[in-house]
Short mmCIF file of C-alpha atoms and ligand atoms in Angstrom, two decimals:
data_model
loop_
_atom_site.label_atom_id
_atom_site.label_comp_id
_atom_site.label_asym_id
_atom_site.label_seq_id
_atom_site.Cartn_x
_atom_site.Cartn_y
_atom_site.Cartn_z
CA MET A 606 56.25 283.05 132.34
CA MET A 607 52.58 281.70 132.24
CA ILE A 608 50.82 278.25 132.10
CA VAL A 609 47.52 278.12 129.92
CA MET A 610 46.27 275.20 130.80
CA LYS A 611 43.40 273.08 127.67
CA GLN A 612 39.63 273.72 128.55
CA GLY A 613 38.62 270.41 130.48
CA ALA A 614 42.06 270.31 132.71
CA SER A 615 41.69 268.18 135.74
CA GLU A 616 42.30 269.94 138.89
CA GLU A 617 45.15 267.44 138.84
CA ASP A 618 47.03 268.42 135.98
CA VAL A 619 47.00 272.44 137.53
CA ALA A 620 48.20 270.83 140.80
CA HIS A 621 51.05 269.38 138.61
CA VAL A 622 52.25 272.43 137.33
CA VAL A 623 51.33 274.21 140.83
CA ASP A 624 53.91 271.58 142.46
CA ARG A 625 56.64 271.83 139.32
CA VAL A 626 56.70 275.33 139.51
CA GLU A 627 57.55 275.95 143.13
CA SER A 628 59.54 273.55 142.86
CA ILE A 629 62.30 275.72 141.41
CA GLY A 630 61.54 278.91 144.24
CA LEU A 631 59.02 280.09 142.09
CA SER A 632 55.07 280.93 142.87
CA ALA A 633 52.05 280.04 141.69
CA HIS A 634 49.03 282.00 141.17
CA VAL A 635 46.12 280.58 139.74
CA SER A 636 43.68 282.22 137.62
CA ARG A 637 41.10 280.36 137.18
CA GLY A 638 39.23 282.02 133.57
CA GLU A 639 35.40 280.55 133.48
CA VAL A 640 36.75 278.83 130.45
CA LEU A 641 40.61 278.65 130.63
CA THR A 642 42.88 278.57 133.76
CA VAL A 643 46.15 280.15 133.41
CA ILE A 644 49.09 279.36 136.11
CA GLY A 645 51.36 282.31 136.50
CA ALA A 646 54.55 281.79 136.82
CA ILE A 647 56.42 284.76 139.15
CA GLY A 648 59.77 285.28 140.77
CA SER A 649 63.17 286.63 139.86
CA LYS A 650 64.02 283.46 138.33
CA GLU A 651 61.31 282.80 136.00
CA GLY A 652 63.64 281.99 133.04
CA ARG A 653 63.45 279.03 134.55
CA VAL A 654 60.03 277.19 133.46
CA ALA A 655 61.50 276.55 130.37
CA GLU A 656 63.59 273.83 132.06
CA LEU A 657 60.73 272.10 133.61
CA GLY A 658 59.49 270.80 130.21
CA LEU A 659 55.63 271.56 130.96
CA GLU A 660 54.69 271.74 127.29
CA GLY A 661 54.11 267.99 127.40
CA SER A 662 52.85 268.17 130.87
CA PRO A 663 48.75 266.61 130.77
CA GLY A 664 46.77 269.84 131.01
CA VAL A 665 48.85 272.56 129.40
CA ASP A 666 48.03 273.95 125.98
CA GLN A 667 51.15 276.28 126.02
CA VAL A 668 54.25 278.41 128.52
CA LEU A 669 54.09 282.26 127.52
CA PRO A 670 56.02 285.14 128.75
CA ILE A 671 54.71 287.31 130.64
CA MET A 672 56.26 289.81 128.05
CA LYS A 673 55.78 293.64 131.09
CA PRO A 674 57.42 293.94 134.33
CA TYR A 675 53.83 293.73 136.02
CA LYS A 676 52.55 290.08 136.33
CA LEU A 677 50.05 289.36 137.58
CA ALA A 678 48.34 292.88 136.90
CA SER A 679 48.73 292.37 132.90
CA ARG A 680 46.04 292.17 131.38
CA GLN A 681 47.46 289.58 129.62
CA PHE A 682 47.63 287.36 132.35
CA LYS A 683 43.71 287.59 132.51
CA GLU A 684 43.84 286.86 128.92
CA GLY A 685 42.06 290.34 128.26
CA ARG A 686 39.29 290.31 130.21
CA ASP A 687 38.88 293.02 133.11
CA SER A 688 38.56 291.65 137.34
CA VAL A 689 35.19 292.63 138.99
CA ILE A 690 35.94 292.78 142.43
CA GLU A 691 33.42 292.24 144.78
CA VAL A 692 32.22 293.97 147.80
CA ASP A 693 29.28 293.00 149.80
CA GLY A 694 27.67 292.41 146.70
CA ARG A 695 28.30 295.73 144.86
CA MET A 696 30.84 294.68 142.36
CA VAL A 697 33.40 297.43 140.36
CA GLY A 698 35.05 296.37 137.15
CA GLY A 699 33.84 294.45 133.99
CA GLY A 700 30.78 297.08 133.23
CA ASN A 701 29.30 297.67 136.72
CA PHE A 702 30.26 300.93 138.38
CA GLY A 703 31.08 302.10 142.27
CA LEU A 704 30.43 304.53 143.37
CA ILE A 705 31.98 305.33 146.96
CA ALA A 706 31.45 308.57 148.52
CA GLY A 707 31.99 310.50 151.61
CA PRO A 708 34.00 313.14 153.76
CA CYS A 709 37.61 313.40 154.09
CA THR A 710 38.29 312.20 157.65
CA VAL A 711 35.61 311.03 159.99
CA GLU A 712 34.81 314.08 162.01
CA ASN A 713 32.11 313.52 164.82
CA ARG A 714 29.39 311.01 165.23
CA ASP A 715 26.84 313.73 163.84
CA GLN A 716 29.24 314.50 160.59
CA MET A 717 29.45 310.91 159.81
CA LEU A 718 25.97 309.50 160.16
CA GLU A 719 24.28 312.33 158.19
CA SER A 720 27.14 312.53 155.73
CA ALA A 721 26.01 308.65 155.75
CA ARG A 722 23.33 308.49 155.47
CA ASP A 723 22.78 311.24 152.70
CA VAL A 724 25.36 309.63 150.60
CA ALA A 725 23.26 305.72 151.12
CA ALA A 726 20.43 308.12 149.69
CA ALA A 727 22.37 309.50 146.87
CA GLY A 728 22.42 306.06 145.44
CA ALA A 729 26.10 305.56 146.33
CA THR A 730 27.64 302.16 146.88
CA MET A 731 30.31 302.30 149.16
CA LEU A 732 30.87 305.09 152.23
CA ARG A 733 34.46 306.12 152.30
CA GLY A 734 35.93 308.25 155.91
CA GLY A 735 39.57 308.22 156.68
CA ALA A 736 40.34 307.55 160.67
CA TYR A 737 43.70 308.11 160.13
CA LYS A 738 45.04 310.82 157.60
CA PRO A 739 48.49 311.47 155.88
CA ARG A 740 48.39 315.63 156.60
CA THR A 741 51.22 317.70 155.27
CA SER A 742 51.51 319.51 158.44
CA PRO A 743 52.39 317.22 162.01
CA TYR A 744 49.69 319.72 163.68
CA SER A 745 47.16 319.67 161.50
CA PHE A 746 44.20 316.54 163.01
CA GLN A 747 45.70 313.41 162.45
CA GLY A 748 42.26 311.94 162.24
CA LEU A 749 40.09 310.57 165.14
CA GLY A 750 41.94 306.79 165.03
CA ARG A 751 39.84 303.63 166.53
CA GLU A 752 36.93 305.90 167.53
CA GLY A 753 36.90 306.76 163.69
CA LEU A 754 36.69 303.41 162.59
CA ARG A 755 34.05 302.99 165.25
CA LEU A 756 31.55 305.64 163.53
CA LEU A 757 32.44 304.19 160.02
CA VAL A 758 31.21 300.49 161.61
CA GLU A 759 27.94 302.57 162.86
CA ALA A 760 27.33 304.44 159.36
CA ARG A 761 28.19 300.75 158.26
CA GLU A 762 25.36 299.71 159.92
CA GLU A 763 22.62 302.17 159.75
CA THR A 764 23.26 302.65 156.44
CA GLY A 765 24.32 298.75 154.56
CA LEU A 766 27.33 300.87 152.95
CA PRO A 767 30.13 298.59 152.98
CA VAL A 768 33.39 301.18 153.97
CA VAL A 769 36.61 302.53 152.42
CA THR A 770 38.94 303.65 154.63
CA GLU A 771 42.47 304.73 155.07
CA LEU A 772 45.11 302.25 156.05
CA LEU A 773 48.47 304.87 157.27
CA ASP A 774 50.94 302.47 159.04
CA LEU A 775 52.15 299.41 159.31
CA ARG A 776 51.06 299.09 162.63
CA ASP A 777 47.07 300.03 162.56
CA LEU A 778 46.52 297.26 160.23
CA ASP A 779 45.11 294.92 162.83
CA ASP A 780 41.99 297.46 163.60
CA VAL A 781 41.81 298.99 160.22
CA ALA A 782 41.50 295.75 158.74
CA GLU A 783 38.85 294.36 161.46
CA VAL A 784 35.75 297.28 160.35
CA ALA A 785 37.55 298.17 156.66
CA ASP A 786 35.38 296.12 153.91
CA VAL A 787 38.25 297.91 151.44
CA ILE A 788 41.70 298.82 152.73
CA GLN A 789 41.97 302.42 150.88
CA ILE A 790 46.29 302.43 150.52
CA GLY A 791 46.70 306.70 150.34
CA ALA A 792 49.04 308.44 147.34
CA ARG A 793 51.51 308.85 150.14
CA ASN A 794 52.27 305.40 150.85
CA MET A 795 51.45 303.61 147.55
CA GLN A 796 55.45 303.13 147.15
CA ASN A 797 55.30 302.09 151.35
CA TYR A 798 56.67 298.27 149.38
CA SER A 799 56.30 296.42 153.66
CA LEU A 800 53.32 298.31 154.26
CA LEU A 801 51.36 297.02 150.08
CA THR A 802 53.18 293.45 151.13
CA GLU A 803 51.14 292.70 154.00
CA VAL A 804 48.54 294.61 152.71
CA GLY A 805 47.99 292.00 150.37
CA ARG A 806 47.70 289.16 153.49
CA ALA A 807 45.45 291.56 155.07
CA GLY A 808 42.52 289.08 152.42
CA LYS A 809 40.62 293.19 151.62
CA PRO A 810 40.21 294.33 149.19
CA VAL A 811 41.97 297.10 148.24
CA LEU A 812 41.98 300.47 146.89
CA LEU A 813 45.23 301.55 145.11
CA LYS A 814 45.70 305.55 144.87
CA ARG A 815 48.05 306.59 142.33
CA GLY A 816 51.60 308.37 144.25
CA LEU A 817 51.57 312.50 143.39
CA SER A 818 54.43 311.68 140.80
CA ALA A 819 53.95 307.87 140.17
CA THR A 820 54.30 307.44 136.60
CA VAL A 821 51.68 304.17 135.80
CA GLU A 822 53.89 302.20 135.02
CA GLU A 823 54.71 302.82 139.04
CA LEU A 824 50.92 302.45 140.41
CA LEU A 825 51.36 299.00 138.32
CA MET A 826 54.34 297.99 139.45
CA ALA A 827 52.87 298.57 143.08
CA SER A 828 49.53 297.10 142.88
CA GLU A 829 51.89 293.59 141.69
CA TYR A 830 52.64 293.82 145.65
CA VAL A 831 49.55 293.32 146.63
CA LEU A 832 48.80 290.51 144.13
CA LYS A 833 51.42 288.60 144.57
CA GLU A 834 50.42 287.71 148.22
CA GLY A 835 47.82 285.68 146.33
CA ASN A 836 45.10 289.04 146.85
CA ASP A 837 43.42 289.18 143.85
CA ASP A 838 41.09 292.87 144.92
CA VAL A 839 42.78 295.39 144.10
CA MET A 840 41.37 299.03 142.56
CA LEU A 841 43.97 301.09 140.96
CA CYS A 842 43.09 304.66 141.50
CA GLU A 843 44.02 308.39 139.75
CA ARG A 844 44.08 310.92 142.32
CA GLY A 845 46.03 313.44 140.22
CA ILE A 846 49.91 314.31 140.34
CA ARG A 847 52.34 316.33 140.61
CA THR A 848 53.10 318.68 137.55
CA PHE A 849 54.04 322.27 136.66
CA GLU A 850 50.67 323.69 136.92
CA ASN A 851 49.59 325.29 139.76
CA ALA A 852 46.58 326.77 139.17
CA TYR A 853 44.78 324.51 141.11
CA ARG A 854 46.62 321.16 143.93
CA PHE A 855 46.73 318.69 140.52
CA THR A 856 46.42 317.78 137.86
CA LEU A 857 44.53 314.80 137.62
CA ASP A 858 45.21 312.65 134.61
CA LEU A 859 42.55 311.02 133.08
CA LEU A 860 44.41 309.30 130.10
CA ALA A 861 45.67 307.01 132.77
CA VAL A 862 42.05 306.25 132.49
CA PRO A 863 42.47 304.01 129.28
CA ALA A 864 46.44 303.77 129.49
CA LEU A 865 45.39 301.57 132.27
CA LYS A 866 42.71 299.20 131.35
CA GLU A 867 44.28 298.53 128.13
CA SER A 868 47.89 298.00 130.76
CA THR A 869 45.73 296.06 132.97
CA HIS A 870 42.62 293.72 133.74
CA LEU A 871 42.22 295.33 137.76
CA PRO A 872 39.08 298.14 138.07
CA VAL A 873 40.68 301.73 137.93
CA ILE A 874 38.63 304.36 139.85
CA VAL A 875 38.86 307.90 139.91
CA ASP A 876 38.95 310.39 142.94
CA PRO A 877 38.01 313.71 140.75
CA SER A 878 38.84 316.24 144.55
CA HIS A 879 41.94 316.64 145.35
CA ALA A 880 42.91 317.55 141.84
CA PRO A 881 40.51 320.53 141.63
CA GLY A 882 40.88 321.50 145.45
CA ARG A 883 37.41 323.42 144.80
CA ARG A 884 34.10 321.78 145.55
CA ASP A 885 33.28 323.95 142.35
CA TRP A 886 35.71 321.28 139.62
CA VAL A 887 34.60 318.49 141.21
CA GLU A 888 31.38 318.05 138.77
CA PRO A 889 33.61 318.40 135.69
CA MET A 890 36.04 316.07 136.39
CA ALA A 891 34.13 313.53 137.73
CA LEU A 892 31.41 313.47 134.62
CA ALA A 893 34.94 313.14 132.61
CA ALA A 894 36.38 310.38 134.44
CA VAL A 895 33.13 308.12 134.30
CA ALA A 896 33.03 309.58 130.61
CA ALA A 897 36.88 308.52 130.09
CA GLY A 898 36.34 305.21 131.32
CA ALA A 899 36.61 304.77 134.44
CA ASP A 900 34.72 301.75 136.89
CA GLY A 901 34.08 303.53 139.67
CA ILE A 902 34.49 307.70 141.42
CA ILE A 903 35.87 308.26 144.65
CA ILE A 904 33.94 311.19 146.11
CA GLU A 905 34.40 313.78 149.27
CA VAL A 906 31.14 314.32 150.52
CA HIS A 907 30.71 315.83 154.06
CA ASN A 908 27.41 317.11 155.31
CA ASP A 909 28.54 320.53 156.62
CA PRO A 910 31.17 320.85 153.48
CA GLU A 911 32.32 324.51 154.82
CA HIS A 912 33.16 323.51 158.39
CA ALA A 913 34.76 320.38 157.92
CA ILE A 914 38.44 320.19 159.51
CA CYS A 915 40.10 318.86 156.30
CA ASP A 916 39.15 319.33 152.78
CA ALA A 917 36.62 321.96 153.36
CA ALA A 918 36.74 323.59 150.38
CA GLN A 919 36.27 321.01 147.67
CA GLN A 920 34.04 318.32 149.60
CA VAL A 921 30.61 318.41 147.93
CA GLU A 922 27.44 318.93 150.17
CA SER A 923 26.14 315.80 150.76
CA GLY A 924 22.60 317.25 150.84
CA THR A 925 23.23 318.58 147.47
CA PHE A 926 24.69 314.96 145.93
CA ASP A 927 21.97 313.24 145.05
CA GLU A 928 21.69 315.34 141.62
CA LEU A 929 25.28 315.21 141.20
CA ALA A 930 24.88 311.69 142.20
CA ALA A 931 22.82 310.96 138.84
CA LYS A 932 24.30 312.34 136.28
CA ILE A 933 27.68 310.32 137.24
CA GLU A 934 25.03 307.67 136.91
CA ALA A 935 24.00 308.50 133.66
CA VAL A 936 26.98 309.00 131.95
CA ALA A 937 27.93 306.04 132.99
CA GLU A 938 25.24 304.26 131.12
CA VAL A 939 26.42 306.25 128.25
CA ALA A 940 30.15 305.14 128.74
CA GLY A 941 28.35 300.79 128.78
CA LYS A 942 28.18 300.86 132.81
CA THR A 943 26.46 299.61 135.53
CA VAL A 944 25.54 301.26 139.20
CA SER A 945 26.67 298.00 140.32
CA ARG A 946 23.82 298.27 144.28
CA ALA A 947 23.19 294.63 146.32
C1 LIG B 1221 42.02 310.69 150.65
O1 LIG B 1221 40.79 309.74 149.97
O2 LIG B 1221 41.23 311.35 151.78
C2 LIG B 1221 43.67 311.20 150.70
C3 LIG B 1221 44.09 311.16 151.70
O3 LIG B 1221 43.73 311.40 149.66
P1 LIG B 1221 45.18 310.55 148.72
O4 LIG B 1221 45.93 309.86 149.75
O5 LIG B 1221 44.95 310.53 147.27
O6 LIG B 1221 45.92 311.71 148.72
MN1 LIG B 1222 41.09 314.64 151.18
#
């Protein structure tokens, strides 16, 4: 249920509603818009809100059901407004476009710093790089771990770009949260609900990737696990799903972009790298994603892709990334978005 406060309702009015909602064992999520404040009453016994008789309370305008199973993520909860997520001065959502680029994984100091310098020069707004890698084979390189995190800090210091990096395992949460400006939850962990809950408590923006076989609604339900912990800063990411098609790694489901944007206020970004698995198909997918209305792109870019330790075939060469970045920015402008740099 959501309780819509009247314009000009006081902080006391809001606090009173929060108290009443919590008194029946529900959690209260206060969302302050420019004009109106809305309080989400969330829990398994939402129906009991009716018993509170809040309609007559000071400052309360309306008590409405939230129609979707995902409550805090639903577009209705923000009354149709887009959420804007700020990461160190860079915005994503609500007309602001995020251009996140960097290597699949952190390999060594030279590779990370050179790739970072190139993506910064090309106009990226954030830097990506995995220190903990989810690999199909346990015998493949698993990431540099803490040493990788240290190199990401160095790359941030040098370029000024905020860092997006994956958290694979709850045991590394403190280490990752200390370094990451945005914590990435990978496709394989999209339904790791205990991980999502803890990330919701960590107080860092989250980039949540769609699971390989997850529906759009399952992605939204997964985001709800983060939001319910009081963390509003969640970006959703389409990265390709499993279908019968085997001519490429995954099927990039670009219809998820308008579908998600109709259902949620959260920003939607697209990873055009992992579905094609080939660098020459990354550009058309990146541009199509932007045209489809994505609020950002997260793309794999490497200083020497042919010698990359993982995902070598799909990484774009950082020395040439400025050309693609300029095209992405041009399409973003056509789609009504502005690349948000600090
Ligand atoms: C990645 O971004 O490097 C990654 C492993 O992505 P995904 O979780 O989408 O496979
Ligand atoms: Mn990768």
